[in-house]
Amino acid sequence: MIDKEIAGKVIIDFKPISPQYGDLFKGRNPLEVARNLENAGVLGLSVVTEKAHFGGSLDLLRALTGTVSLPVLRKDFIRTEADLQETLDCGATGVLLICSVFSSNSLKALHEKALLMGLKPVVEVHTHTEMELAISIGAKIIGINNKDITVFEKDNGTVDHTLELIRSAPKGAFIISESGISCWKDAEKALAVGANAVLIGTAFWQGRLTPEIIKC
């Protein structure tokens, strides 16, 4: 039996291709996997729509939001209000705003627009400077990416990055530890220091995590 308490702190990342490890789905039906995860009680799904490096698509996002009733986060290099509207039209409930692609003013403006549109913006940080930026715009949901998105997560970032950066996170914010979580002990480390959830992709699809929640 899957531990519902554990499942409720996990977001599973639907990323067809890892620039570091290649094809992740390996012929599996993502819609079937999504239904199984919903039954398991996971917190939500994230869906990568960037095509060139991660093999994602808006079609995948639409298909998944039409299959499950879980919260679904769109992950891409979102930059404009049109991107937000596209995200909403595809049925996603949340959108990733990556600090490294914004100036302070443009991030603040898009963050506010997302809230007005009814999307939940997850502000992604990788450095202390970016954490300060997230705090300055009043971000309530912050994703700490353990890997460097500017090199398409080809680096060897680990959950230790969350352990370091979470010290400067604002009180009351919902913190998600993203990427670089290679085993369940890594997830436990992040949760133990105050992360509210863990976003797991590659290790899930490669079957490298326990408990049984990651079997699909």
GROMACS .gro file of C-alpha atoms in nm:
model
  216
    1MET     CA    1   0.000   0.000   0.000
    2ILE     CA    2   0.130   0.343  -0.096
    3ASP     CA    3   0.181   0.587   0.189
    4LYS     CA    4  -0.065   0.866   0.109
    5GLU     CA    5   0.118   1.111   0.335
    6ILE     CA    6   0.437   1.061   0.137
    7ALA     CA    7   0.255   1.073  -0.197
    8GLY     CA    8   0.092   1.399  -0.099
    9LYS     CA    9   0.431   1.573  -0.092
   10VAL     CA   10   0.540   1.457  -0.437
   11ILE     CA   11   0.503   1.631  -0.772
   12ILE     CA   12   0.595   1.414  -1.068
   13ASP     CA   13   0.760   1.583  -1.364
   14PHE     CA   14   0.648   1.477  -1.712
   15LYS     CA   15   0.959   1.555  -1.918
   16PRO     CA   16   0.990   1.329  -2.224
   17ILE     CA   17   1.362   1.387  -2.274
   18SER     CA   18   1.644   1.457  -2.032
   19PRO     CA   19   1.936   1.641  -2.198
   20GLN     CA   20   2.160   1.437  -1.968
   21TYR     CA   21   1.993   1.094  -1.985
   22GLY     CA   22   1.789   1.089  -2.306
   23ASP     CA   23   1.443   0.938  -2.354
   24LEU     CA   24   1.262   0.904  -2.022
   25PHE     CA   25   0.918   0.776  -2.119
   26LYS     CA   26   1.060   0.478  -2.313
   27GLY     CA   27   0.731   0.390  -2.477
   28ARG     CA   28   0.518   0.423  -2.165
   29ASN     CA   29   0.181   0.591  -2.199
   30PRO     CA   30   0.205   0.916  -2.000
   31LEU     CA   31  -0.173   0.937  -1.962
   32GLU     CA   32  -0.190   0.594  -1.804
   33VAL     CA   33   0.098   0.683  -1.573
   34ALA     CA   34  -0.080   1.006  -1.478
   35ARG     CA   35  -0.397   0.819  -1.386
   36ASN     CA   36  -0.198   0.580  -1.169
   37LEU     CA   37  -0.028   0.871  -0.995
   38GLU     CA   38  -0.361   1.041  -0.928
   39ASN     CA   39  -0.489   0.719  -0.771
   40ALA     CA   40  -0.172   0.706  -0.562
   41GLY     CA   41  -0.251   1.049  -0.417
   42VAL     CA   42   0.038   1.257  -0.548
   43LEU     CA   43   0.025   1.631  -0.488
   44GLY     CA   44   0.032   1.720  -0.856
   45LEU     CA   45   0.204   1.694  -1.192
   46SER     CA   46   0.440   1.924  -1.375
   47VAL     CA   47   0.456   1.914  -1.752
   48VAL     CA   48   0.749   2.038  -1.957
   49THR     CA   49   0.635   2.197  -2.282
   50GLU     CA   50   0.976   2.313  -2.411
   51LYS     CA   51   1.046   2.105  -2.722
   52ALA     CA   52   1.402   2.169  -2.841
   53HIS     CA   53   1.587   2.041  -2.535
   54PHE     CA   54   1.324   1.849  -2.334
   55GLY     CA   55   1.091   1.708  -2.600
   56GLY     CA   56   0.782   1.863  -2.445
   57SER     CA   57   0.472   2.000  -2.614
   58LEU     CA   58   0.146   2.180  -2.552
   59ASP     CA   59  -0.029   1.869  -2.684
   60LEU     CA   60   0.113   1.670  -2.393
   61LEU     CA   61   0.000   1.940  -2.150
   62ARG     CA   62  -0.356   1.942  -2.291
   63ALA     CA   63  -0.374   1.564  -2.286
   64LEU     CA   64  -0.264   1.542  -1.923
   65THR     CA   65  -0.488   1.821  -1.794
   66GLY     CA   66  -0.776   1.649  -1.974
   67THR     CA   67  -0.695   1.315  -1.810
   68VAL     CA   68  -0.652   1.398  -1.441
   69SER     CA   69  -0.807   1.639  -1.195
   70LEU     CA   70  -0.475   1.700  -1.020
   71PRO     CA   71  -0.310   2.043  -1.014
   72VAL     CA   72  -0.083   2.068  -1.319
   73LEU     CA   73   0.214   2.303  -1.346
   74ARG     CA   74   0.339   2.410  -1.689
   75LYS     CA   75   0.719   2.424  -1.712
   76ASP     CA   76   0.877   2.623  -1.993
   77PHE     CA   77   1.069   2.943  -2.053
   78ILE     CA   78   0.760   3.157  -1.996
   79ARG     CA   79   0.820   3.522  -2.083
   80THR     CA   80   0.498   3.694  -2.192
   81GLU     CA   81   0.135   3.745  -2.104
   82ALA     CA   82   0.049   3.549  -2.419
   83ASP     CA   83   0.241   3.254  -2.270
   84LEU     CA   84   0.026   3.281  -1.958
   85GLN     CA   85  -0.295   3.280  -2.161
   86GLU     CA   86  -0.171   2.979  -2.358
   87THR     CA   87  -0.099   2.802  -2.030
   88LEU     CA   88  -0.449   2.875  -1.903
   89ASP     CA   89  -0.609   2.766  -2.229
   90CYS     CA   90  -0.430   2.431  -2.205
   91GLY     CA   91  -0.590   2.365  -1.866
   92ALA     CA   92  -0.288   2.409  -1.639
   93THR     CA   93  -0.343   2.548  -1.291
   94GLY     CA   94   0.011   2.671  -1.236
   95VAL     CA   95   0.297   2.819  -1.433
   96LEU     CA   96   0.672   2.820  -1.376
   97LEU     CA   97   0.844   3.160  -1.380
   98ILE     CA   98   1.221   3.112  -1.396
   99CYS     CA   99   1.412   3.397  -1.231
  100SER     CA  100   1.714   3.361  -1.458
  101VAL     CA  101   1.517   3.467  -1.767
  102PHE     CA  102   1.372   3.786  -1.618
  103SER     CA  103   1.467   4.129  -1.500
  104SER     CA  104   1.323   4.225  -1.162
  105ASN     CA  105   1.049   4.444  -1.308
  106SER     CA  106   0.940   4.199  -1.577
  107LEU     CA  107   0.924   3.910  -1.330
  108LYS     CA  108   0.713   4.115  -1.091
  109ALA     CA  109   0.476   4.219  -1.370
  110LEU     CA  110   0.427   3.867  -1.503
  111HIS     CA  111   0.392   3.725  -1.152
  112GLU     CA  112   0.114   3.972  -1.078
  113LYS     CA  113  -0.055   3.903  -1.412
  114ALA     CA  114  -0.052   3.528  -1.351
  115LEU     CA  115  -0.224   3.578  -1.016
  116LEU     CA  116  -0.488   3.802  -1.175
  117MET     CA  117  -0.556   3.536  -1.438
  118GLY     CA  118  -0.606   3.268  -1.174
  119LEU     CA  119  -0.279   3.085  -1.232
  120LYS     CA  120  -0.053   2.988  -0.945
  121PRO     CA  121   0.297   3.115  -1.028
  122VAL     CA  122   0.587   2.903  -0.905
  123VAL     CA  123   0.896   3.125  -0.898
  124GLU     CA  124   1.206   2.916  -0.966
  125VAL     CA  125   1.539   3.010  -0.810
  126HIS     CA  126   1.887   2.862  -0.828
  127THR     CA  127   2.102   3.125  -0.654
  128HIS     CA  128   2.083   3.344  -0.345
  129THR     CA  129   2.040   3.649  -0.569
  130GLU     CA  130   1.741   3.487  -0.735
  131MET     CA  131   1.596   3.398  -0.395
  132GLU     CA  132   1.621   3.765  -0.301
  133LEU     CA  133   1.439   3.853  -0.623
  134ALA     CA  134   1.162   3.604  -0.546
  135ILE     CA  135   1.126   3.752  -0.198
  136SER     CA  136   1.117   4.107  -0.336
  137ILE     CA  137   0.815   4.035  -0.559
  138GLY     CA  138   0.627   3.860  -0.279
  139ALA     CA  139   0.640   3.508  -0.424
  140LYS     CA  140   0.434   3.266  -0.218
  141ILE     CA  141   0.540   2.951  -0.404
  142ILE     CA  142   0.913   2.910  -0.466
  143GLY     CA  143   1.084   2.626  -0.647
  144ILE     CA  144   1.449   2.568  -0.562
  145ASN     CA  145   1.604   2.409  -0.868
  146ASN     CA  146   1.896   2.197  -0.755
  147LYS     CA  147   2.028   2.203  -1.110
  148ASP     CA  148   2.118   2.495  -1.336
  149ILE     CA  149   1.849   2.556  -1.596
  150THR     CA  150   2.081   2.792  -1.788
  151VAL     CA  151   2.278   2.485  -1.899
  152PHE     CA  152   1.956   2.284  -1.940
  153GLU     CA  153   2.017   2.094  -1.615
  154LYS     CA  154   2.320   1.911  -1.750
  155ASP     CA  155   2.518   1.987  -1.434
  156ASN     CA  156   2.551   1.757  -1.134
  157GLY     CA  157   2.338   1.955  -0.891
  158THR     CA  158   2.207   1.765  -0.589
  159VAL     CA  159   1.954   1.814  -0.312
  160ASP     CA  160   2.231   1.976  -0.106
  161HIS     CA  161   2.152   2.289  -0.304
  162THR     CA  162   1.808   2.299  -0.143
  163LEU     CA  163   1.963   2.248   0.200
  164GLU     CA  164   2.176   2.557   0.142
  165LEU     CA  165   1.928   2.789  -0.030
  166ILE     CA  166   1.624   2.716   0.186
  167ARG     CA  167   1.793   2.895   0.476
  168SER     CA  168   1.716   3.226   0.308
  169ALA     CA  169   1.362   3.136   0.198
  170PRO     CA  170   1.084   3.361   0.330
  171LYS     CA  171   0.872   3.232   0.616
  172GLY     CA  172   0.531   3.114   0.507
  173ALA     CA  173   0.627   3.046   0.146
  174PHE     CA  174   0.551   2.705  -0.003
  175ILE     CA  175   0.889   2.561  -0.101
  176ILE     CA  176   0.939   2.295  -0.368
  177SER     CA  177   1.274   2.119  -0.407
  178GLU     CA  178   1.319   2.049  -0.778
  179SER     CA  179   1.549   1.819  -0.975
  180GLY     CA  180   1.863   1.638  -0.866
  181ILE     CA  181   1.665   1.409  -0.634
  182SER     CA  182   1.807   1.068  -0.715
  183CYS     CA  183   1.673   0.856  -0.428
  184TRP     CA  184   1.408   0.874  -0.159
  185LYS     CA  185   1.669   0.971   0.102
  186ASP     CA  186   1.732   1.287  -0.103
  187ALA     CA  187   1.361   1.369  -0.088
  188GLU     CA  188   1.358   1.309   0.286
  189LYS     CA  189   1.653   1.548   0.328
  190ALA     CA  190   1.468   1.826   0.149
  191LEU     CA  191   1.148   1.771   0.343
  192ALA     CA  192   1.337   1.753   0.673
  193VAL     CA  193   1.485   2.102   0.628
  194GLY     CA  194   1.151   2.261   0.549
  195ALA     CA  195   1.061   2.194   0.187
  196ASN     CA  196   0.688   2.141   0.153
  197ALA     CA  197   0.713   1.925  -0.156
  198VAL     CA  198   0.961   1.760  -0.390
  199LEU     CA  199   0.943   1.764  -0.769
  200ILE     CA  200   1.084   1.444  -0.912
  201GLY     CA  201   1.132   1.359  -1.277
  202THR     CA  202   1.425   1.158  -1.408
  203ALA     CA  203   1.461   0.931  -1.105
  204PHE     CA  204   1.090   0.851  -1.120
  205TRP     CA  205   1.094   0.757  -1.485
  206GLN     CA  206   1.413   0.556  -1.440
  207GLY     CA  207   1.261   0.367  -1.146
  208ARG     CA  208   1.539   0.469  -0.907
  209LEU     CA  209   1.323   0.581  -0.616
  210THR     CA  210   1.146   0.409  -0.331
  211PRO     CA  211   0.886   0.363  -0.184
  212GLU     CA  212   0.640   0.204  -0.425
  213ILE     CA  213   0.496   0.540  -0.526
  214ILE     CA  214   0.746   0.561  -0.806
  215LYS     CA  215   0.664   0.229  -0.966
  216CYS     CA  216   0.464   0.277  -1.284
   0.00000   0.00000   0.00000
